[in-house]
Amino acid sequence: MLIVHHLENSRSQRVLWLLEELGVAYEVQRYARDPATMLAPRALRDIHPLGKSPVIVDDGVTIAETGAIVEYLIATYGAGRLIPAAGTPERLAYTYWLHYAEGSAMPPLVNKLIFSRIPQAPALPFFMRPVAKALMGGVTKSYLDPQIAAHIKFWAATLEASPYFAGPALTGADIMMSFPVEAASARASLPPVLTTYLAGLHARPAYKAALERGGPYDIIKP
Ligand SMILES: N[C@@H](CCC(=O)N[C@@H](CS)C(=O)NCC(=O)O)C(=O)O
């Protein structure tokens, strides 16, 4: 049985959703975050050296990194589903968004979350907190927020031109992009085309079934 090593409130929710869309049987091994640091427990390092989620184990093979897992699952169990035909413009768009989600979209969103938490870090002396707050707030306002706004504008323009990121049908690219769009909804403001898109994803029976399997899923806010 395929096992998903799933960290609560995390990117690995996408893997559960994909498995539900594909109708593949799986087992969920759940991990809770440390409430103070939000980090994964050490037990995840026994599965993969980086100790991050998601990780899957299928047929004795361990695979980490969401994009690699999505590619593997669609190639192994998709039978042509959730991926545009090879050689089409949609396939190129699929490849682009699949990599872009973690490679370009997530870094500013993660940085915004980390910067918002630095001023409250337990290790920071109390007299440094106002300085850290001003510094992190300044970088967020002058650099991260404009970066995030540019990404959001780009997604909106894409979804104004086609219903899904890689054309007329849901693909693995949408499953990858769901997390940056959800994270952006908690860390910035989204235009209507993106809130409508997210609502459409959230209404899918497979998305709802994955939430039931994965347990609590609440995007962490700054
Ligand atoms: N690019 C990686 C990111 C993996 C990652 O950072 N996962 C987060 C979950 S949202 C995690 O495990 N965080 C806990 C930690 O870093 O200890 C992927 O998409 O798989």
PDB file of C-alpha atoms and ligand atoms in Angstrom:
ATOM      1  CA  MET A   1       0.000   0.000   0.000  1.00  0.00           C
ATOM      2  CA  LEU A   2       1.281   3.449  -0.931  1.00  0.00           C
ATOM      3  CA  ILE A   3       2.071   5.487   2.205  1.00  0.00           C
ATOM      4  CA  VAL A   4       1.905   9.296   2.390  1.00  0.00           C
ATOM      5  CA  HIS A   5       3.951  10.864   5.190  1.00  0.00           C
ATOM      6  CA  HIS A   6       1.691  13.809   5.807  1.00  0.00           C
ATOM      7  CA  LEU A   7       2.435  16.836   7.988  1.00  0.00           C
ATOM      8  CA  GLU A   8      -0.664  18.635   9.288  1.00  0.00           C
ATOM      9  CA  ASN A   9      -1.517  21.996   7.690  1.00  0.00           C
ATOM     10  CA  SER A  10       0.969  21.601   4.911  1.00  0.00           C
ATOM     11  CA  ARG A  11       1.752  21.232   1.240  1.00  0.00           C
ATOM     12  CA  SER A  12       1.324  17.492   1.482  1.00  0.00           C
ATOM     13  CA  GLN A  13      -2.452  17.990   1.396  1.00  0.00           C
ATOM     14  CA  ARG A  14      -1.992  18.255  -2.389  1.00  0.00           C
ATOM     15  CA  VAL A  15      -0.672  14.707  -2.596  1.00  0.00           C
ATOM     16  CA  LEU A  16      -3.735  13.339  -0.802  1.00  0.00           C
ATOM     17  CA  TRP A  17      -5.946  15.327  -3.186  1.00  0.00           C
ATOM     18  CA  LEU A  18      -4.127  13.959  -6.252  1.00  0.00           C
ATOM     19  CA  LEU A  19      -4.433  10.389  -4.970  1.00  0.00           C
ATOM     20  CA  GLU A  20      -8.163  10.935  -4.464  1.00  0.00           C
ATOM     21  CA  GLU A  21      -8.514  12.352  -7.999  1.00  0.00           C
ATOM     22  CA  LEU A  22      -6.695   9.292  -9.360  1.00  0.00           C
ATOM     23  CA  GLY A  23      -8.615   6.824  -7.184  1.00  0.00           C
ATOM     24  CA  VAL A  24      -5.390   5.257  -5.859  1.00  0.00           C
ATOM     25  CA  ALA A  25      -5.593   3.487  -2.472  1.00  0.00           C
ATOM     26  CA  TYR A  26      -3.195   4.914   0.120  1.00  0.00           C
ATOM     27  CA  GLU A  27      -2.388   5.025   3.805  1.00  0.00           C
ATOM     28  CA  VAL A  28      -1.771   8.300   5.630  1.00  0.00           C
ATOM     29  CA  GLN A  29       0.946   8.534   8.264  1.00  0.00           C
ATOM     30  CA  ARG A  30       0.164  11.824  10.030  1.00  0.00           C
ATOM     31  CA  TYR A  31       2.691  14.078  11.772  1.00  0.00           C
ATOM     32  CA  ALA A  32       1.889  17.080  13.986  1.00  0.00           C
ATOM     33  CA  ARG A  33       3.883  20.313  13.840  1.00  0.00           C
ATOM     34  CA  ASP A  34       5.748  21.568  16.894  1.00  0.00           C
ATOM     35  CA  PRO A  35       3.299  24.194  18.203  1.00  0.00           C
ATOM     36  CA  ALA A  36       6.110  26.666  19.063  1.00  0.00           C
ATOM     37  CA  THR A  37       8.331  26.383  15.978  1.00  0.00           C
ATOM     38  CA  MET A  38       5.796  24.967  13.481  1.00  0.00           C
ATOM     39  CA  LEU A  39       8.540  22.571  12.344  1.00  0.00           C
ATOM     40  CA  ALA A  40       7.988  18.902  11.545  1.00  0.00           C
ATOM     41  CA  PRO A  41       8.842  16.312  14.229  1.00  0.00           C
ATOM     42  CA  ARG A  42      12.207  14.530  14.066  1.00  0.00           C
ATOM     43  CA  ALA A  43      10.427  11.286  13.167  1.00  0.00           C
ATOM     44  CA  LEU A  44      10.096  12.563   9.590  1.00  0.00           C
ATOM     45  CA  ARG A  45      13.899  12.497   9.274  1.00  0.00           C
ATOM     46  CA  ASP A  46      13.742   8.729   9.611  1.00  0.00           C
ATOM     47  CA  ILE A  47      11.767   8.708   6.367  1.00  0.00           C
ATOM     48  CA  HIS A  48      13.820  11.282   4.422  1.00  0.00           C
ATOM     49  CA  PRO A  49      17.021  13.129   5.448  1.00  0.00           C
ATOM     50  CA  LEU A  50      15.444  16.600   5.113  1.00  0.00           C
ATOM     51  CA  GLY A  51      12.546  15.717   7.414  1.00  0.00           C
ATOM     52  CA  LYS A  52      10.028  17.671   5.302  1.00  0.00           C
ATOM     53  CA  SER A  53       6.624  16.696   4.048  1.00  0.00           C
ATOM     54  CA  PRO A  54       5.340  15.372   1.692  1.00  0.00           C
ATOM     55  CA  VAL A  55       7.192  12.116   1.297  1.00  0.00           C
ATOM     56  CA  ILE A  56       5.616   9.001  -0.182  1.00  0.00           C
ATOM     57  CA  VAL A  57       6.757   5.412  -0.099  1.00  0.00           C
ATOM     58  CA  ASP A  58       5.435   3.306  -2.953  1.00  0.00           C
ATOM     59  CA  ASP A  59       6.528  -0.209  -3.735  1.00  0.00           C
ATOM     60  CA  GLY A  60       9.545   0.207  -1.447  1.00  0.00           C
ATOM     61  CA  VAL A  61      10.666   3.448  -3.141  1.00  0.00           C
ATOM     62  CA  THR A  62      10.793   6.712  -1.175  1.00  0.00           C
ATOM     63  CA  ILE A  63       9.983   9.921  -3.071  1.00  0.00           C
ATOM     64  CA  ALA A  64      10.150  13.464  -1.660  1.00  0.00           C
ATOM     65  CA  GLU A  65       9.386  16.905  -3.159  1.00  0.00           C
ATOM     66  CA  THR A  66       5.776  17.585  -4.136  1.00  0.00           C
ATOM     67  CA  GLY A  67       6.489  18.223  -7.821  1.00  0.00           C
ATOM     68  CA  ALA A  68       8.428  14.976  -8.162  1.00  0.00           C
ATOM     69  CA  ILE A  69       5.657  13.097  -6.351  1.00  0.00           C
ATOM     70  CA  VAL A  70       2.978  14.624  -8.605  1.00  0.00           C
ATOM     71  CA  GLU A  71       4.957  13.689 -11.726  1.00  0.00           C
ATOM     72  CA  TYR A  72       5.524  10.160 -10.421  1.00  0.00           C
ATOM     73  CA  LEU A  73       1.894   9.558  -9.459  1.00  0.00           C
ATOM     74  CA  ILE A  74       0.508  10.889 -12.739  1.00  0.00           C
ATOM     75  CA  ALA A  75       3.024   8.849 -14.755  1.00  0.00           C
ATOM     76  CA  THR A  76       2.412   5.689 -12.724  1.00  0.00           C
ATOM     77  CA  TYR A  77      -1.331   5.796 -12.071  1.00  0.00           C
ATOM     78  CA  GLY A  78      -2.709   8.518 -14.348  1.00  0.00           C
ATOM     79  CA  ALA A  79      -3.282   6.510 -17.540  1.00  0.00           C
ATOM     80  CA  GLY A  80      -3.337   9.836 -19.395  1.00  0.00           C
ATOM     81  CA  ARG A  81      -5.456  11.676 -16.801  1.00  0.00           C
ATOM     82  CA  LEU A  82      -4.537  15.075 -15.303  1.00  0.00           C
ATOM     83  CA  ILE A  83      -1.812  15.759 -17.888  1.00  0.00           C
ATOM     84  CA  PRO A  84      -2.189  17.394 -21.322  1.00  0.00           C
ATOM     85  CA  ALA A  85      -1.099  15.427 -24.388  1.00  0.00           C
ATOM     86  CA  ALA A  86       2.633  15.468 -25.179  1.00  0.00           C
ATOM     87  CA  GLY A  87       3.720  18.034 -27.758  1.00  0.00           C
ATOM     88  CA  THR A  88       0.823  20.446 -27.139  1.00  0.00           C
ATOM     89  CA  PRO A  89       1.122  24.049 -25.846  1.00  0.00           C
ATOM     90  CA  GLU A  90      -0.927  22.914 -22.832  1.00  0.00           C
ATOM     91  CA  ARG A  91       1.722  20.321 -21.988  1.00  0.00           C
ATOM     92  CA  LEU A  92       4.417  22.985 -21.965  1.00  0.00           C
ATOM     93  CA  ALA A  93       2.221  25.164 -19.734  1.00  0.00           C
ATOM     94  CA  TYR A  94       1.689  22.137 -17.478  1.00  0.00           C
ATOM     95  CA  THR A  95       5.446  21.614 -17.087  1.00  0.00           C
ATOM     96  CA  TYR A  96       5.966  25.321 -16.461  1.00  0.00           C
ATOM     97  CA  TRP A  97       3.355  25.645 -13.683  1.00  0.00           C
ATOM     98  CA  LEU A  98       4.327  22.330 -12.124  1.00  0.00           C
ATOM     99  CA  HIS A  99       7.867  23.643 -11.521  1.00  0.00           C
ATOM    100  CA  TYR A 100       6.914  27.280 -10.962  1.00  0.00           C
ATOM    101  CA  ALA A 101       4.663  26.471  -7.971  1.00  0.00           C
ATOM    102  CA  GLU A 102       7.514  25.491  -5.641  1.00  0.00           C
ATOM    103  CA  GLY A 103      10.390  27.112  -7.556  1.00  0.00           C
ATOM    104  CA  SER A 104       9.063  30.679  -7.877  1.00  0.00           C
ATOM    105  CA  ALA A 105       5.666  31.133  -6.245  1.00  0.00           C
ATOM    106  CA  MET A 106       6.318  29.693  -2.792  1.00  0.00           C
ATOM    107  CA  PRO A 107       9.606  31.426  -1.783  1.00  0.00           C
ATOM    108  CA  PRO A 108       8.191  34.949  -1.272  1.00  0.00           C
ATOM    109  CA  LEU A 109       5.090  33.535   0.437  1.00  0.00           C
ATOM    110  CA  VAL A 110       7.190  31.439   2.837  1.00  0.00           C
ATOM    111  CA  ASN A 111       9.554  34.346   3.467  1.00  0.00           C
ATOM    112  CA  LYS A 112       6.648  36.598   4.380  1.00  0.00           C
ATOM    113  CA  LEU A 113       5.506  34.061   6.973  1.00  0.00           C
ATOM    114  CA  ILE A 114       9.008  33.600   8.412  1.00  0.00           C
ATOM    115  CA  PHE A 115       9.690  37.351   8.557  1.00  0.00           C
ATOM    116  CA  SER A 116       6.411  37.920  10.402  1.00  0.00           C
ATOM    117  CA  ARG A 117       7.475  35.402  13.064  1.00  0.00           C
ATOM    118  CA  ILE A 118      11.062  36.526  13.631  1.00  0.00           C
ATOM    119  CA  PRO A 119      10.146  39.410  16.004  1.00  0.00           C
ATOM    120  CA  GLN A 120       8.378  36.896  18.309  1.00  0.00           C
ATOM    121  CA  ALA A 121      11.131  34.255  18.189  1.00  0.00           C
ATOM    122  CA  PRO A 122      11.776  32.985  21.751  1.00  0.00           C
ATOM    123  CA  ALA A 123      15.567  33.265  21.233  1.00  0.00           C
ATOM    124  CA  LEU A 124      15.349  37.004  20.455  1.00  0.00           C
ATOM    125  CA  PRO A 125      16.144  39.298  23.433  1.00  0.00           C
ATOM    126  CA  PHE A 126      13.068  41.407  24.254  1.00  0.00           C
ATOM    127  CA  PHE A 127      14.873  44.705  23.597  1.00  0.00           C
ATOM    128  CA  MET A 128      15.626  43.564  20.028  1.00  0.00           C
ATOM    129  CA  ARG A 129      12.002  42.834  19.229  1.00  0.00           C
ATOM    130  CA  PRO A 130      10.966  46.355  18.137  1.00  0.00           C
ATOM    131  CA  VAL A 131      14.083  46.565  15.916  1.00  0.00           C
ATOM    132  CA  ALA A 132      13.370  43.149  14.379  1.00  0.00           C
ATOM    133  CA  LYS A 133       9.738  44.105  13.878  1.00  0.00           C
ATOM    134  CA  ALA A 134      10.648  47.328  12.069  1.00  0.00           C
ATOM    135  CA  LEU A 135      13.283  45.596   9.932  1.00  0.00           C
ATOM    136  CA  MET A 136      11.162  42.595   8.955  1.00  0.00           C
ATOM    137  CA  GLY A 137       8.111  44.802   8.400  1.00  0.00           C
ATOM    138  CA  GLY A 138      10.180  47.092   6.172  1.00  0.00           C
ATOM    139  CA  VAL A 139      11.521  44.242   4.012  1.00  0.00           C
ATOM    140  CA  THR A 140       8.066  42.725   3.754  1.00  0.00           C
ATOM    141  CA  LYS A 141       6.489  45.995   2.672  1.00  0.00           C
ATOM    142  CA  SER A 142       9.181  47.163   0.285  1.00  0.00           C
ATOM    143  CA  TYR A 143      10.210  43.825  -1.246  1.00  0.00           C
ATOM    144  CA  LEU A 144       8.039  40.792  -0.472  1.00  0.00           C
ATOM    145  CA  ASP A 145       4.569  42.333  -0.817  1.00  0.00           C
ATOM    146  CA  PRO A 146       5.301  43.786  -4.292  1.00  0.00           C
ATOM    147  CA  GLN A 147       6.795  40.421  -5.364  1.00  0.00           C
ATOM    148  CA  ILE A 148       3.732  38.550  -4.137  1.00  0.00           C
ATOM    149  CA  ALA A 149       1.425  41.066  -5.817  1.00  0.00           C
ATOM    150  CA  ALA A 150       3.246  40.524  -9.142  1.00  0.00           C
ATOM    151  CA  HIS A 151       2.792  36.749  -8.859  1.00  0.00           C
ATOM    152  CA  ILE A 152      -0.903  37.133  -8.030  1.00  0.00           C
ATOM    153  CA  LYS A 153      -1.401  39.424 -11.042  1.00  0.00           C
ATOM    154  CA  PHE A 154       0.299  36.836 -13.257  1.00  0.00           C
ATOM    155  CA  TRP A 155      -1.946  34.007 -11.971  1.00  0.00           C
ATOM    156  CA  ALA A 156      -5.055  36.134 -12.437  1.00  0.00           C
ATOM    157  CA  ALA A 157      -4.112  36.968 -16.045  1.00  0.00           C
ATOM    158  CA  THR A 158      -3.539  33.257 -16.732  1.00  0.00           C
ATOM    159  CA  LEU A 159      -6.895  32.251 -15.267  1.00  0.00           C
ATOM    160  CA  GLU A 160      -8.696  35.039 -17.113  1.00  0.00           C
ATOM    161  CA  ALA A 161      -7.436  33.435 -20.342  1.00  0.00           C
ATOM    162  CA  SER A 162      -8.245  29.800 -19.487  1.00  0.00           C
ATOM    163  CA  PRO A 163     -10.219  28.037 -16.733  1.00  0.00           C
ATOM    164  CA  TYR A 164      -7.197  26.131 -15.431  1.00  0.00           C
ATOM    165  CA  PHE A 165      -3.468  26.854 -15.326  1.00  0.00           C
ATOM    166  CA  ALA A 166      -2.664  24.518 -18.215  1.00  0.00           C
ATOM    167  CA  GLY A 167      -5.742  24.934 -20.372  1.00  0.00           C
ATOM    168  CA  PRO A 168      -9.372  23.875 -20.351  1.00  0.00           C
ATOM    169  CA  ALA A 169      -9.126  20.951 -17.896  1.00  0.00           C
ATOM    170  CA  LEU A 170      -7.837  20.340 -14.373  1.00  0.00           C
ATOM    171  CA  THR A 171      -4.280  18.927 -14.395  1.00  0.00           C
ATOM    172  CA  GLY A 172      -1.471  18.221 -11.971  1.00  0.00           C
ATOM    173  CA  ALA A 173      -0.407  21.836 -12.542  1.00  0.00           C
ATOM    174  CA  ASP A 174      -3.557  23.023 -10.736  1.00  0.00           C
ATOM    175  CA  ILE A 175      -2.910  20.598  -7.904  1.00  0.00           C
ATOM    176  CA  MET A 176       0.597  22.060  -7.557  1.00  0.00           C
ATOM    177  CA  MET A 177      -0.642  25.662  -7.851  1.00  0.00           C
ATOM    178  CA  SER A 178      -3.455  25.181  -5.337  1.00  0.00           C
ATOM    179  CA  PHE A 179      -1.033  25.603  -2.423  1.00  0.00           C
ATOM    180  CA  PRO A 180       0.553  28.907  -3.512  1.00  0.00           C
ATOM    181  CA  VAL A 181      -2.927  30.271  -4.270  1.00  0.00           C
ATOM    182  CA  GLU A 182      -4.203  29.115  -0.864  1.00  0.00           C
ATOM    183  CA  ALA A 183      -1.121  30.515   0.870  1.00  0.00           C
ATOM    184  CA  ALA A 184      -1.575  33.822  -0.966  1.00  0.00           C
ATOM    185  CA  SER A 185      -5.210  33.940   0.140  1.00  0.00           C
ATOM    186  CA  ALA A 186      -3.943  33.932   3.762  1.00  0.00           C
ATOM    187  CA  ARG A 187      -1.033  36.350   3.213  1.00  0.00           C
ATOM    188  CA  ALA A 188      -2.315  38.835   0.610  1.00  0.00           C
ATOM    189  CA  SER A 189      -5.550  39.809  -1.097  1.00  0.00           C
ATOM    190  CA  LEU A 190      -6.796  37.858  -4.091  1.00  0.00           C
ATOM    191  CA  PRO A 191      -8.807  39.179  -7.049  1.00  0.00           C
ATOM    192  CA  PRO A 192     -12.213  37.564  -7.741  1.00  0.00           C
ATOM    193  CA  VAL A 193     -10.902  35.343 -10.562  1.00  0.00           C
ATOM    194  CA  LEU A 194      -8.606  33.610  -8.053  1.00  0.00           C
ATOM    195  CA  THR A 195     -11.167  33.294  -5.258  1.00  0.00           C
ATOM    196  CA  THR A 196     -13.604  31.773  -7.773  1.00  0.00           C
ATOM    197  CA  TYR A 197     -10.888  29.408  -9.021  1.00  0.00           C
ATOM    198  CA  LEU A 198     -10.061  28.304  -5.454  1.00  0.00           C
ATOM    199  CA  ALA A 199     -13.733  27.802  -4.622  1.00  0.00           C
ATOM    200  CA  GLY A 200     -14.011  25.554  -7.698  1.00  0.00           C
ATOM    201  CA  LEU A 201     -11.067  23.437  -6.542  1.00  0.00           C
ATOM    202  CA  HIS A 202     -12.404  23.228  -2.987  1.00  0.00           C
ATOM    203  CA  ALA A 203     -15.803  22.056  -4.247  1.00  0.00           C
ATOM    204  CA  ARG A 204     -14.346  18.967  -5.955  1.00  0.00           C
ATOM    205  CA  PRO A 205     -15.354  15.722  -4.227  1.00  0.00           C
ATOM    206  CA  ALA A 206     -11.742  14.486  -4.359  1.00  0.00           C
ATOM    207  CA  TYR A 207     -10.495  17.667  -2.628  1.00  0.00           C
ATOM    208  CA  LYS A 208     -13.074  17.195   0.144  1.00  0.00           C
ATOM    209  CA  ALA A 209     -12.253  13.486   0.508  1.00  0.00           C
ATOM    210  CA  ALA A 210      -8.556  14.366   0.861  1.00  0.00           C
ATOM    211  CA  LEU A 211      -9.378  16.831   3.658  1.00  0.00           C
ATOM    212  CA  GLU A 212     -11.164  14.064   5.526  1.00  0.00           C
ATOM    213  CA  ARG A 213      -8.171  11.742   5.161  1.00  0.00           C
ATOM    214  CA  GLY A 214      -5.554  14.377   6.034  1.00  0.00           C
ATOM    215  CA  GLY A 215      -7.109  15.900   9.129  1.00  0.00           C
ATOM    216  CA  PRO A 216      -6.984  19.604  10.030  1.00  0.00           C
ATOM    217  CA  TYR A 217      -5.885  21.854   7.166  1.00  0.00           C
ATOM    218  CA  ASP A 218      -5.605  25.525   7.882  1.00  0.00           C
ATOM    219  CA  ILE A 219      -3.095  27.619   5.966  1.00  0.00           C
ATOM    220  CA  ILE A 220      -0.697  29.224   8.443  1.00  0.00           C
ATOM    221  CA  LYS A 221      -1.177  32.980   8.614  1.00  0.00           C
ATOM    222  CA  PRO A 222       1.522  35.603   9.309  1.00  0.00           C
TER     223      PRO A 222
HETATM  224  N1  LIG B   1       9.554  22.176  -1.960  1.00  0.00           N
HETATM  225  C1  LIG B   1       9.249  21.167  -0.962  1.00  0.00           C
HETATM  226  C2  LIG B   1       8.975  21.868   0.353  1.00  0.00           C
HETATM  227  C3  LIG B   1       8.818  20.897   1.505  1.00  0.00           C
HETATM  228  C4  LIG B   1       8.463  21.654   2.784  1.00  0.00           C
HETATM  229  O1  LIG B   1       9.079  22.676   3.132  1.00  0.00           O
HETATM  230  N2  LIG B   1       7.450  21.161   3.504  1.00  0.00           N
HETATM  231  C5  LIG B   1       7.002  21.813   4.689  1.00  0.00           C
HETATM  232  C6  LIG B   1       5.494  21.602   4.800  1.00  0.00           C
HETATM  233  S1  LIG B   1       4.546  22.925   4.197  1.00  0.00           S
HETATM  234  C7  LIG B   1       7.611  21.175   5.925  1.00  0.00           C
HETATM  235  O2  LIG B   1       7.808  19.983   5.953  1.00  0.00           O
HETATM  236  N3  LIG B   1       7.829  21.990   6.960  1.00  0.00           N
HETATM  237  C8  LIG B   1       8.260  21.533   8.247  1.00  0.00           C
HETATM  238  C9  LIG B   1       9.715  21.727   8.512  1.00  0.00           C
HETATM  239  O3  LIG B   1      10.402  22.396   7.720  1.00  0.00           O
HETATM  240  O4  LIG B   1      10.174  21.223   9.542  1.00  0.00           O
HETATM  241  C10 LIG B   1       8.048  20.362  -1.450  1.00  0.00           C
HETATM  242  O5  LIG B   1       7.207  20.899  -2.179  1.00  0.00           O
HETATM  243  O6  LIG B   1       7.944  19.178  -1.115  1.00  0.00           O
END
